[in-house]
């Protein structure tokens, strides 16, 4: 007999991966799709790390409007369902979001990984300082540390900019086991390939989107649910309970 002990099985985990569709029912526009924010403003103007300084005023104008909209929004029943899961199984739940709002936190979630940053934070690309904005519309007061003015951008990950939390995301995706459950909610998969990361993983994967889309191989998910997240997420609680308490 081997003297080595079999390591205790790691308990089943729940990973929640969300996108703009989660906050859509709180009145925040999604970026893509019909009536998406990027229908009106070209994303290469306001969300491109290579050119943002050339479009400095347009970038701040766009994110000021986002910050004002986010400040007026309230968490919905889908955010509340995720907060409920984390409250029930605090050690088992990891929450990853592409959203730059804080509606998950307002619903009671904690330790949320914001893969694409946080619209309430500003970032100075010269000295790397990140700080909480005190005003909804950026007043061009410059960086509190190095005092430069044209180096300040919202702490939102732009296209072409390194995303420091992607390492966490890929690490979690690579570590998934059959006992784990992943809920992917409100994302088209256009920016991050949730089908590759989670649908094709070994975990039990559940996709929740308003309607089917063409950006992902949605058949790769174990289950697909289409409709409003505010109705579908609370209804998943029993399925998740059975899997996580198994
Ligand atoms: Zn600075």
Coordinates of N, CA and C and ligand atoms in Angstrom, one line a residue:
X1 N 0.8 -1.2 0.0 CA 0.0 0.0 0.0 C 0.9 1.3 0.0
X2 N 0.4 2.2 -0.7 CA 1.2 3.5 -0.7 C 1.0 4.2 0.6
X3 N 2.1 4.7 1.1 CA 1.9 5.5 2.4 C 1.3 6.9 2.1
X4 N 1.2 7.2 0.9 CA 0.6 8.6 0.6 C -0.9 8.5 0.8
X5 N -1.3 9.6 1.4 CA -2.8 9.7 1.7 C -3.4 10.3 0.4
X6 N -4.6 9.8 0.1 CA -5.4 10.5 -0.9 C -5.8 11.8 -0.4
X7 N -5.5 12.9 -1.2 CA -6.0 14.2 -0.7 C -7.5 14.3 -0.6
X8 N -8.0 15.0 0.4 CA -9.4 15.1 0.6 C -10.0 15.8 -0.6
X9 N -11.1 15.3 -1.1 CA -11.7 15.8 -2.3 C -12.1 17.3 -2.0
X10 N -11.8 18.2 -3.0 CA -12.2 19.6 -2.8 C -13.7 19.7 -3.0
X11 N -14.3 20.4 -2.2 CA -15.8 20.5 -2.3 C -16.2 21.2 -3.6
X12 N -17.4 20.8 -4.1 CA -17.8 21.4 -5.4 C -17.9 23.0 -5.3
X13 N -17.5 23.6 -6.4 CA -17.6 25.1 -6.4 C -18.6 25.6 -7.4
X14 N -19.0 26.8 -7.2 CA -19.8 27.5 -8.1 C -19.1 28.7 -8.6
X15 N -19.0 28.8 -9.9 CA -18.3 30.0 -10.6 C -19.4 30.8 -11.3
X16 N -19.5 32.0 -11.0 CA -20.5 32.9 -11.8 C -19.7 33.8 -12.6
X17 N -20.0 33.9 -13.9 CA -19.3 34.7 -14.9 C -20.4 35.6 -15.6
X18 N -20.3 36.9 -15.4 CA -21.4 37.7 -15.9 C -20.9 38.8 -16.9
X19 N -21.9 39.2 -17.7 CA -21.6 40.3 -18.6 C -22.7 41.3 -18.6
X20 N -22.7 42.2 -19.5 CA -23.6 43.4 -19.5 C -25.1 43.0 -19.4
X21 N -25.4 41.9 -19.9 CA -26.8 41.4 -19.9 C -27.4 41.3 -18.4
X22 N -26.5 41.1 -17.5 CA -26.9 41.0 -16.1 C -27.5 42.3 -15.6
X23 N -26.9 43.4 -16.0 CA -27.3 44.7 -15.5 C -28.3 45.4 -16.5
X24 N -28.6 44.8 -17.6 CA -29.5 45.4 -18.6 C -30.9 45.6 -17.9
X25 N -31.4 44.7 -17.1 CA -32.7 44.9 -16.5 C -32.7 45.9 -15.4
X26 N -31.5 46.4 -15.0 CA -31.4 47.5 -14.1 C -31.4 48.8 -14.9
X27 N -31.5 48.8 -16.2 CA -31.6 50.0 -17.0 C -30.3 50.4 -17.6
X28 N -29.3 49.6 -17.4 CA -28.0 49.9 -18.0 C -27.9 49.3 -19.4
X29 N -27.6 50.1 -20.4 CA -27.5 49.6 -21.8 C -26.3 48.6 -21.9
X30 N -26.6 47.6 -22.7 CA -25.5 46.7 -23.1 C -24.6 47.4 -24.1
X31 N -23.4 46.9 -24.3 CA -22.5 47.6 -25.3 C -22.8 47.2 -26.7
X32 N -23.1 46.0 -26.9 CA -23.3 45.5 -28.2 C -24.8 45.2 -28.4
X33 N -25.2 44.8 -29.6 CA -26.5 44.4 -29.9 C -27.4 45.6 -30.2
X34 N -28.7 45.3 -30.3 CA -29.7 46.3 -30.6 C -29.7 47.4 -29.5
X35 N -29.7 48.6 -29.9 CA -29.7 49.8 -28.9 C -28.4 49.7 -28.0
X36 N -27.4 49.0 -28.4 CA -26.2 48.9 -27.6 C -25.5 50.3 -27.6
X37 N -24.7 50.5 -26.6 CA -24.0 51.8 -26.5 C -23.1 52.0 -27.7
X38 N -22.5 50.9 -28.2 CA -21.6 51.1 -29.3 C -22.2 51.2 -30.6
X39 N -23.6 51.2 -30.6 CA -24.3 51.5 -31.9 C -24.1 53.0 -32.2
X40 N -24.0 53.8 -31.1 CA -23.9 55.3 -31.3 C -22.5 55.9 -31.2
X41 N -21.7 55.2 -30.4 CA -20.3 55.7 -30.2 C -19.4 54.6 -30.7
X42 N -18.5 54.9 -31.6 CA -17.6 53.9 -32.1 C -16.6 53.5 -31.0
X43 N -16.6 52.2 -30.8 CA -15.8 51.7 -29.6 C -14.3 52.0 -29.8
X44 N -13.8 52.1 -31.1 CA -12.4 52.4 -31.3 C -12.1 53.9 -30.9
X45 N -13.1 54.7 -30.7 CA -12.9 56.1 -30.3 C -12.8 56.1 -28.7
X46 N -13.6 55.4 -28.1 CA -13.7 55.6 -26.6 C -13.2 54.4 -25.8
X47 N -12.8 53.3 -26.5 CA -12.3 52.2 -25.7 C -11.1 51.5 -26.3
X48 N -10.2 52.3 -26.8 CA -9.0 51.8 -27.4 C -7.8 52.3 -26.8
X49 N -6.9 51.5 -26.2 CA -5.8 51.9 -25.5 C -4.8 52.6 -26.4
X50 N -4.7 52.3 -27.6 CA -3.7 52.9 -28.5 C -4.1 54.3 -28.9
X51 N -5.4 54.7 -28.8 CA -5.8 56.0 -29.3 C -6.5 56.8 -28.3
X52 N -6.7 56.3 -27.1 CA -7.6 57.1 -26.2 C -7.1 58.5 -25.9
X53 N -5.8 58.7 -25.9 CA -5.3 60.0 -25.5 C -5.6 61.0 -26.6
X54 N -5.7 60.5 -27.9 CA -6.1 61.4 -29.0 C -7.5 61.8 -28.9
X55 N -8.3 60.9 -28.2 CA -9.7 61.1 -28.1 C -10.1 61.4 -26.6
X56 N -9.2 62.1 -26.0 CA -9.3 62.3 -24.5 C -10.7 62.8 -24.0
X57 N -11.1 63.9 -24.7 CA -12.4 64.4 -24.2 C -13.6 63.5 -24.5
X58 N -13.6 62.9 -25.7 CA -14.7 61.9 -26.0 C -14.7 60.7 -25.1
X59 N -13.5 60.3 -24.7 CA -13.4 59.1 -23.8 C -14.0 59.5 -22.4
X60 N -13.7 60.7 -21.9 CA -14.2 61.1 -20.6 C -15.7 61.4 -20.7
X61 N -16.1 62.0 -21.8 CA -17.5 62.2 -21.9 C -18.3 60.9 -21.9
X62 N -17.8 59.9 -22.6 CA -18.5 58.6 -22.7 C -18.6 58.0 -21.3
X63 N -17.5 58.0 -20.6 CA -17.5 57.3 -19.3 C -18.1 58.1 -18.2
X64 N -18.2 59.4 -18.4 CA -18.9 60.2 -17.4 C -20.4 59.9 -17.5
X65 N -20.9 59.7 -18.8 CA -22.3 59.3 -19.0 C -22.5 57.9 -18.4
X66 N -21.6 57.0 -18.5 CA -21.7 55.7 -17.9 C -21.8 55.7 -16.4
X67 N -20.9 56.5 -15.8 CA -20.8 56.6 -14.4 C -22.1 57.2 -13.8
X68 N -22.7 58.2 -14.5 CA -23.9 58.8 -14.1 C -25.1 57.8 -14.2
X69 N -25.1 57.0 -15.3 CA -26.1 56.0 -15.4 C -26.0 54.9 -14.4
X70 N -24.8 54.5 -14.1 CA -24.5 53.4 -13.1 C -24.9 53.9 -11.7
X71 N -24.6 55.1 -11.4 CA -25.0 55.6 -10.1 C -26.5 55.7 -9.9
X72 N -27.2 55.8 -10.9 CA -28.7 55.9 -10.8 C -29.3 54.5 -10.8
X73 N -28.6 53.5 -11.2 CA -29.1 52.1 -11.3 C -29.2 51.4 -10.0
X74 N -30.1 50.5 -9.9 CA -30.3 49.7 -8.7 C -30.1 48.2 -9.1
X75 N -29.5 47.4 -8.2 CA -29.4 46.0 -8.5 C -30.7 45.3 -8.7
X76 N -30.8 44.3 -9.5 CA -32.0 43.6 -9.8 C -32.0 42.2 -9.2
X77 N -33.1 41.4 -9.5 CA -33.3 40.1 -8.8 C -32.2 39.1 -9.3
X78 N -31.6 39.4 -10.4 CA -30.5 38.5 -10.8 C -29.2 38.7 -10.0
X79 N -28.9 40.0 -9.8 CA -27.8 40.3 -8.9 C -28.1 39.7 -7.5
X80 N -29.3 39.9 -7.0 CA -29.7 39.4 -5.7 C -29.6 37.9 -5.6
X81 N -29.9 37.2 -6.7 CA -29.8 35.7 -6.7 C -28.3 35.3 -6.5
X82 N -27.4 36.0 -7.2 CA -26.0 35.7 -7.1 C -25.5 36.0 -5.6
X83 N -26.0 37.1 -5.1 CA -25.6 37.4 -3.7 C -26.1 36.4 -2.7
X84 N -27.3 35.9 -3.0 CA -27.9 34.8 -2.1 C -27.0 33.6 -2.2
X85 N -26.6 33.2 -3.4 CA -25.8 32.0 -3.5 C -24.5 32.2 -2.7
X86 N -23.9 33.3 -2.8 CA -22.6 33.6 -2.1 C -22.8 33.6 -0.6
X87 N -24.0 34.0 -0.2 CA -24.3 34.1 1.3 C -24.5 32.7 1.8
X88 N -25.1 31.8 1.0 CA -25.4 30.4 1.4 C -24.1 29.6 1.5
X89 N -23.2 29.8 0.4 CA -22.0 29.0 0.3 C -20.8 29.8 0.2
X90 N -20.5 30.6 1.2 CA -19.4 31.6 1.1 C -18.1 31.1 0.6
X91 N -17.8 29.9 1.0 CA -16.4 29.4 0.7 C -16.4 28.8 -0.7
X92 N -17.6 28.6 -1.3 CA -17.6 27.8 -2.5 C -17.8 28.6 -3.8
X93 N -18.2 29.9 -3.6 CA -18.6 30.7 -4.7 C -17.6 31.7 -5.2
X94 N -17.2 31.7 -6.5 CA -16.4 32.8 -7.0 C -17.2 33.5 -8.0
X95 N -17.0 34.8 -8.0 CA -17.8 35.7 -8.9 C -16.9 36.5 -9.8
X96 N -17.0 36.3 -11.1 CA -16.2 37.1 -12.0 C -17.2 37.9 -12.9
X97 N -16.9 39.1 -13.1 CA -17.8 39.9 -14.0 C -17.0 40.7 -15.0
X98 N -17.6 40.9 -16.1 CA -17.0 41.8 -17.1 C -17.6 43.2 -16.9
X99 N -18.5 43.4 -16.0 CA -19.2 44.6 -15.8 C -18.4 45.6 -15.0
X100 N -18.5 46.9 -15.4 CA -17.7 47.9 -14.7 C -18.6 48.7 -13.6
X101 N -19.8 48.2 -13.5 CA -20.7 48.8 -12.4 C -20.5 48.0 -11.1
X102 N -21.1 48.5 -10.0 CA -21.0 47.8 -8.8 C -22.3 47.2 -8.3
X103 N -23.1 46.8 -9.2 CA -24.5 46.4 -8.8 C -24.4 45.0 -8.0
X104 N -23.4 44.2 -8.4 CA -23.3 42.9 -7.6 C -22.9 43.3 -6.2
X105 N -22.0 44.2 -5.9 CA -21.6 44.6 -4.6 C -22.8 45.2 -3.9
X106 N -23.6 46.0 -4.6 CA -24.7 46.7 -4.0 C -25.8 45.7 -3.6
X107 N -25.8 44.5 -4.3 CA -26.8 43.5 -3.9 C -26.3 42.6 -2.8
X108 N -25.0 42.8 -2.4 CA -24.5 42.1 -1.2 C -23.3 41.2 -1.5
X109 N -22.9 41.1 -2.8 CA -21.8 40.3 -3.2 C -20.5 40.9 -2.7
X110 N -19.5 40.1 -2.4 CA -18.2 40.6 -2.1 C -17.1 39.8 -2.9
X111 N -15.9 40.3 -2.8 CA -14.7 39.7 -3.5 C -15.0 39.5 -5.0
X112 N -15.8 40.3 -5.6 CA -16.1 40.2 -7.1 C -14.8 40.6 -7.9
X113 N -14.5 39.7 -8.8 CA -13.4 40.0 -9.7 C -13.9 40.8 -10.9
X114 N -13.5 42.1 -11.0 CA -13.9 42.9 -12.1 C -12.9 42.8 -13.3
X115 N -13.2 41.9 -14.2 CA -12.2 41.6 -15.2 C -11.9 42.8 -16.1
X116 N -12.9 43.7 -16.3 CA -12.7 44.8 -17.1 C -12.7 46.1 -16.4
X117 N -12.4 46.1 -15.1 CA -12.2 47.3 -14.3 C -13.5 47.8 -13.7
X118 N -13.5 49.1 -13.2 CA -14.5 49.6 -12.4 C -14.6 51.1 -12.8
X119 N -15.8 51.5 -13.2 CA -16.0 52.8 -13.7 C -15.9 53.9 -12.6
X120 N -16.0 53.4 -11.4 CA -15.9 54.4 -10.3 C -14.4 54.7 -9.9
X121 N -13.5 54.0 -10.5 CA -12.1 54.2 -10.2 C -11.4 54.9 -11.4
X122 N -10.5 55.8 -11.1 CA -9.7 56.4 -12.2 C -8.3 55.8 -12.1
X123 N -7.6 55.9 -13.2 CA -6.2 55.4 -13.3 C -5.3 56.3 -14.0
X124 N -4.1 56.5 -13.5 CA -3.1 57.4 -14.1 C -2.1 56.4 -14.8
X125 N -2.0 56.5 -16.1 CA -1.1 55.6 -16.9 C 0.3 56.0 -16.7
X126 N 0.6 57.2 -16.2 CA 2.0 57.7 -16.0 C 2.6 57.1 -14.7
X127 N 1.8 57.2 -13.6 CA 2.4 56.7 -12.4 C 1.7 55.5 -11.8
X128 N 0.6 55.0 -12.5 CA -0.1 53.8 -12.2 C -1.0 53.9 -11.0
X129 N -1.2 55.1 -10.5 CA -2.1 55.3 -9.3 C -3.5 55.0 -9.8
X130 N -4.3 54.4 -8.9 CA -5.7 54.1 -9.1 C -6.5 54.7 -7.9
X131 N -7.5 55.5 -8.2 CA -8.2 56.1 -7.0 C -9.7 56.2 -7.3
X132 N -10.5 56.3 -6.2 CA -11.9 56.4 -6.3 C -12.3 57.8 -6.8
X133 N -13.2 57.9 -7.7 CA -13.6 59.2 -8.2 C -14.6 59.8 -7.1
X134 N -14.5 61.0 -6.9 CA -15.4 61.7 -5.9 C -16.5 62.3 -6.7
X135 N -16.4 62.5 -8.0 CA -17.4 63.1 -8.7 C -17.8 62.2 -9.9
X136 N -19.1 62.3 -10.3 CA -19.6 61.4 -11.3 C -19.0 61.8 -12.7
X137 N -18.9 63.1 -12.9 CA -18.3 63.6 -14.2 C -16.9 64.0 -13.9
X138 N -15.9 63.4 -14.5 CA -14.5 63.7 -14.2 C -14.2 65.2 -14.5
X139 N -13.6 65.8 -13.5 CA -13.4 67.3 -13.5 C -12.1 67.7 -14.1
X140 N -11.4 66.8 -14.7 CA -10.1 67.0 -15.3 C -9.1 67.6 -14.3
X141 N -9.2 67.3 -13.1 CA -8.3 67.8 -12.0 C -6.9 67.1 -12.1
X142 N -6.8 66.1 -12.8 CA -5.5 65.5 -13.0 C -5.2 64.4 -11.9
X143 N -4.0 63.8 -12.0 CA -3.6 62.8 -11.1 C -3.2 63.3 -9.7
X144 N -3.8 62.8 -8.6 CA -3.5 63.3 -7.3 C -2.0 63.1 -6.9
X145 N -1.4 62.1 -7.6 CA 0.0 61.8 -7.2 C 1.0 62.6 -8.0
X146 N 1.0 62.4 -9.4 CA 2.0 63.0 -10.2 C 1.5 64.3 -10.9
X147 N 0.2 64.6 -10.7 CA -0.4 65.9 -11.1 C -0.4 66.1 -12.6
X148 N -0.2 65.1 -13.3 CA -0.4 65.3 -14.8 C -1.9 65.2 -15.1
X149 N -2.3 65.8 -16.2 CA -3.8 65.9 -16.5 C -4.2 65.0 -17.6
X150 N -3.3 64.8 -18.6 CA -3.7 64.1 -19.8 C -3.3 62.6 -19.7
X151 N -3.0 62.1 -18.5 CA -2.6 60.7 -18.3 C -3.7 60.0 -17.6
X152 N -4.8 60.6 -17.3 CA -5.9 60.0 -16.4 C -7.0 59.5 -17.3
X153 N -7.2 58.2 -17.1 CA -8.4 57.5 -17.8 C -9.2 56.8 -16.8
X154 N -10.4 56.4 -17.1 CA -11.2 55.6 -16.2 C -10.5 54.2 -16.0
X155 N -10.6 53.6 -14.9 CA -9.9 52.4 -14.6 C -10.7 51.2 -15.2
X156 N -11.0 51.4 -16.5 CA -11.7 50.4 -17.3 C -10.7 49.8 -18.3
X157 N -10.7 48.5 -18.5 CA -9.8 47.9 -19.4 C -10.2 48.2 -20.9
X158 N -9.4 48.9 -21.6 CA -9.7 49.2 -23.0 C -9.1 48.1 -23.9
X159 N -9.6 48.0 -25.1 CA -9.1 47.1 -26.1 C -7.6 47.4 -26.3
X160 N -6.8 46.4 -26.3 CA -5.3 46.7 -26.4 C -4.6 47.0 -25.2
X161 N -5.3 46.9 -24.0 CA -4.7 47.2 -22.7 C -4.6 45.9 -21.9
X162 N -3.5 45.6 -21.2 CA -3.5 44.4 -20.5 C -4.6 44.3 -19.4
X163 N -5.2 43.1 -19.3 CA -6.2 42.9 -18.3 C -5.7 42.1 -17.2
X164 N -5.3 42.7 -16.0 CA -4.6 42.0 -15.0 C -5.3 40.8 -14.4
X165 N -6.6 40.8 -14.5 CA -7.4 39.7 -13.8 C -7.7 38.5 -14.8
X166 N -7.2 38.6 -16.0 CA -7.5 37.5 -16.9 C -6.7 36.3 -16.4
X167 N -5.6 36.5 -15.8 CA -4.9 35.3 -15.2 C -5.7 34.5 -14.2
X168 N -6.4 35.3 -13.4 CA -7.4 34.6 -12.4 C -8.4 33.8 -13.2
X169 N -9.0 34.5 -14.2 CA -10.0 33.8 -15.0 C -9.5 32.5 -15.7
X170 N -8.4 32.6 -16.3 CA -7.9 31.4 -17.0 C -7.5 30.3 -16.0
X171 N -7.0 30.8 -14.8 CA -6.6 29.8 -13.8 C -7.8 29.1 -13.3
X172 N -8.9 29.8 -13.1 CA -10.2 29.1 -12.6 C -10.7 28.2 -13.7
X173 N -10.7 28.7 -15.0 CA -11.3 27.9 -16.1 C -10.4 26.6 -16.2
X174 N -9.1 26.7 -16.0 CA -8.3 25.5 -16.2 C -8.5 24.5 -15.0
X175 N -8.9 25.0 -13.9 CA -9.0 24.1 -12.7 C -10.4 23.5 -12.5
X176 N -11.3 23.7 -13.4 CA -12.6 23.2 -13.2 C -12.7 21.7 -13.3
X177 N -13.6 21.1 -12.5 CA -13.8 19.7 -12.4 C -15.2 19.4 -12.6
X178 N -15.6 18.1 -12.8 CA -17.0 17.7 -13.1 C -17.9 18.1 -12.0
X179 N -17.4 18.2 -10.7 CA -18.3 18.5 -9.6 C -18.6 20.0 -9.6
X180 N -17.9 20.8 -10.3 CA -18.1 22.3 -10.2 C -19.2 22.7 -11.2
X181 N -19.8 23.8 -10.8 CA -20.9 24.4 -11.6 C -20.5 25.8 -12.1
X182 N -20.8 26.1 -13.3 CA -20.5 27.5 -13.8 C -21.8 28.0 -14.3
X183 N -22.1 29.2 -13.9 CA -23.3 29.9 -14.4 C -22.7 31.1 -15.2
X184 N -22.9 31.1 -16.5 CA -22.5 32.2 -17.4 C -23.8 33.0 -17.7
X185 N -23.8 34.3 -17.4 CA -25.0 35.1 -17.5 C -24.8 36.4 -18.2
X186 N -25.6 36.7 -19.2 CA -25.7 38.0 -19.8 C -24.5 38.4 -20.6
X187 N -23.9 37.4 -21.3 CA -22.8 37.8 -22.2 C -22.9 37.1 -23.5
X188 N -22.5 37.9 -24.6 CA -22.6 37.3 -25.9 C -21.4 36.5 -26.2
X189 N -20.3 36.6 -25.4 CA -19.1 35.9 -25.7 C -18.2 36.6 -26.7
X190 N -18.5 37.8 -27.1 CA -17.8 38.5 -28.1 C -16.4 38.9 -27.6
X191 N -16.3 39.3 -26.4 CA -15.0 39.8 -25.8 C -14.3 38.6 -25.2
X192 N -14.9 37.9 -24.3 CA -14.3 36.7 -23.7 C -15.1 35.5 -24.1
X193 N -14.4 34.5 -24.7 CA -15.1 33.3 -25.2 C -15.5 32.4 -24.1
X194 N -16.7 32.7 -23.5 CA -17.2 31.9 -22.4 C -17.5 30.4 -22.8
X195 N -17.7 30.2 -24.1 CA -17.9 28.8 -24.6 C -16.6 28.0 -24.5
X196 N -15.5 28.6 -24.9 CA -14.2 28.0 -24.8 C -13.8 27.8 -23.3
X197 N -14.0 28.9 -22.5 CA -13.5 28.8 -21.1 C -14.4 27.9 -20.3
X198 N -15.7 27.9 -20.5 CA -16.6 27.2 -19.5 C -17.4 26.1 -20.2
X199 N -18.0 26.5 -21.4 CA -18.8 25.5 -22.1 C -18.1 24.2 -22.4
X200 N -16.8 24.4 -22.8 CA -16.0 23.2 -23.1 C -15.2 22.7 -22.0
X201 N -15.4 23.2 -20.8 CA -14.7 22.7 -19.6 C -15.3 21.4 -19.1
X202 N -14.7 20.9 -18.0 CA -15.3 19.7 -17.4 C -16.4 19.9 -16.5
X203 N -16.7 21.2 -16.2 CA -17.7 21.6 -15.2 C -19.1 21.4 -15.8
X204 N -20.1 21.4 -14.9 CA -21.5 21.5 -15.4 C -21.7 23.0 -15.7
X205 N -22.0 23.3 -16.9 CA -22.0 24.7 -17.3 C -23.4 25.1 -17.7
X206 N -23.9 26.3 -17.2 CA -25.2 26.8 -17.5 C -25.1 28.1 -18.1
X207 N -25.7 28.3 -19.3 CA -25.7 29.6 -20.0 C -27.1 30.2 -19.8
X208 N -27.1 31.5 -19.3 CA -28.3 32.2 -19.2 C -28.2 33.5 -20.0
X209 N -28.9 33.6 -21.1 CA -28.9 34.8 -21.9 C -30.3 35.1 -22.3
X210 N -30.6 36.4 -22.6 CA -31.9 36.8 -23.1 C -32.4 36.0 -24.3
X211 N -31.5 35.9 -25.2 CA -31.8 35.1 -26.4 C -30.6 34.4 -27.0
X212 N -30.8 33.4 -27.9 CA -29.6 32.8 -28.5 C -28.8 33.8 -29.3
X213 N -27.5 33.5 -29.3 CA -26.6 34.4 -30.1 C -25.7 33.6 -31.0
X214 N -25.0 34.3 -31.9 CA -24.1 33.6 -32.9 C -22.6 33.7 -32.5
X215 N -22.3 34.4 -31.5 CA -20.9 34.7 -31.2 C -20.2 33.4 -30.5
X216 N -21.0 32.6 -29.9 CA -20.4 31.5 -29.1 C -21.0 30.2 -29.7
X217 N -20.3 29.1 -29.4 CA -20.9 27.7 -29.6 C -21.7 27.4 -28.3
X218 N -23.0 27.8 -28.4 CA -23.8 27.7 -27.2 C -24.2 26.3 -26.9
X219 N -24.1 25.4 -27.9 CA -24.3 24.0 -27.6 C -23.2 23.4 -26.8
X220 N -22.1 24.1 -26.6 CA -21.1 23.5 -25.7 C -21.5 23.6 -24.2
X221 N -22.5 24.4 -23.9 CA -22.9 24.4 -22.5 C -23.8 23.2 -22.1
X222 N -23.7 22.8 -20.9 CA -24.5 21.6 -20.5 C -26.0 22.0 -20.5
X223 N -26.3 23.2 -20.1 CA -27.7 23.7 -20.2 C -27.7 25.1 -20.7
X224 N -28.8 25.4 -21.4 CA -29.0 26.8 -21.9 C -30.4 27.2 -21.5
X225 N -30.4 28.4 -21.0 CA -31.7 29.0 -20.6 C -31.8 30.4 -21.2
X226 N -32.9 30.6 -22.0 CA -33.0 31.9 -22.6 C -34.2 32.7 -22.0
X227 N -34.0 33.9 -21.7 CA -35.1 34.7 -21.1 C -34.5 35.8 -20.2
X228 N -35.3 36.5 -19.4 CA -34.8 37.5 -18.5 C -34.0 36.9 -17.3
X229 N -32.8 37.4 -17.1 CA -32.0 36.9 -16.0 C -32.7 37.0 -14.7
X230 N -33.5 38.1 -14.5 CA -34.1 38.3 -13.2 C -35.1 37.1 -12.9
X231 N -35.6 36.5 -13.9 CA -36.5 35.3 -13.6 C -35.7 34.0 -13.6
X232 N -34.7 33.9 -14.5 CA -34.0 32.6 -14.7 C -33.0 32.3 -13.6
X233 N -32.3 33.4 -13.1 CA -31.3 33.1 -12.1 C -31.9 32.6 -10.7
X234 N -32.9 33.3 -10.2 CA -33.5 32.8 -8.9 C -34.0 31.4 -9.1
X235 N -34.5 31.0 -10.3 CA -35.0 29.7 -10.5 C -34.0 28.6 -10.6
X236 N -32.7 29.0 -10.7 CA -31.6 28.0 -10.7 C -31.1 27.6 -9.4
X237 N -31.6 28.3 -8.3 CA -31.1 28.1 -7.0 C -31.1 26.6 -6.6
X238 N -32.2 26.0 -6.9 CA -32.4 24.6 -6.4 C -31.4 23.7 -7.1
X239 N -31.3 23.8 -8.4 CA -30.3 23.0 -9.2 C -28.9 23.2 -8.6
X240 N -28.6 24.5 -8.3 CA -27.2 24.8 -7.8 C -27.1 24.1 -6.4
X241 N -28.1 24.3 -5.6 CA -28.1 23.7 -4.2 C -27.8 22.2 -4.3
X242 N -28.5 21.5 -5.1 CA -28.3 20.1 -5.2 C -26.9 19.7 -5.7
X243 N -26.4 20.5 -6.6 CA -25.0 20.2 -7.0 C -23.9 20.6 -6.0
X244 N -24.1 21.7 -5.3 CA -23.1 22.2 -4.4 C -23.1 21.4 -3.1
X245 N -24.3 21.0 -2.7 CA -24.4 20.2 -1.4 C -24.3 18.7 -1.6
X246 N -24.0 18.3 -2.8 CA -24.0 16.9 -3.1 C -22.8 16.2 -2.4
Ligands
LIG1 ZN1 -0.1 60.0 -11.9

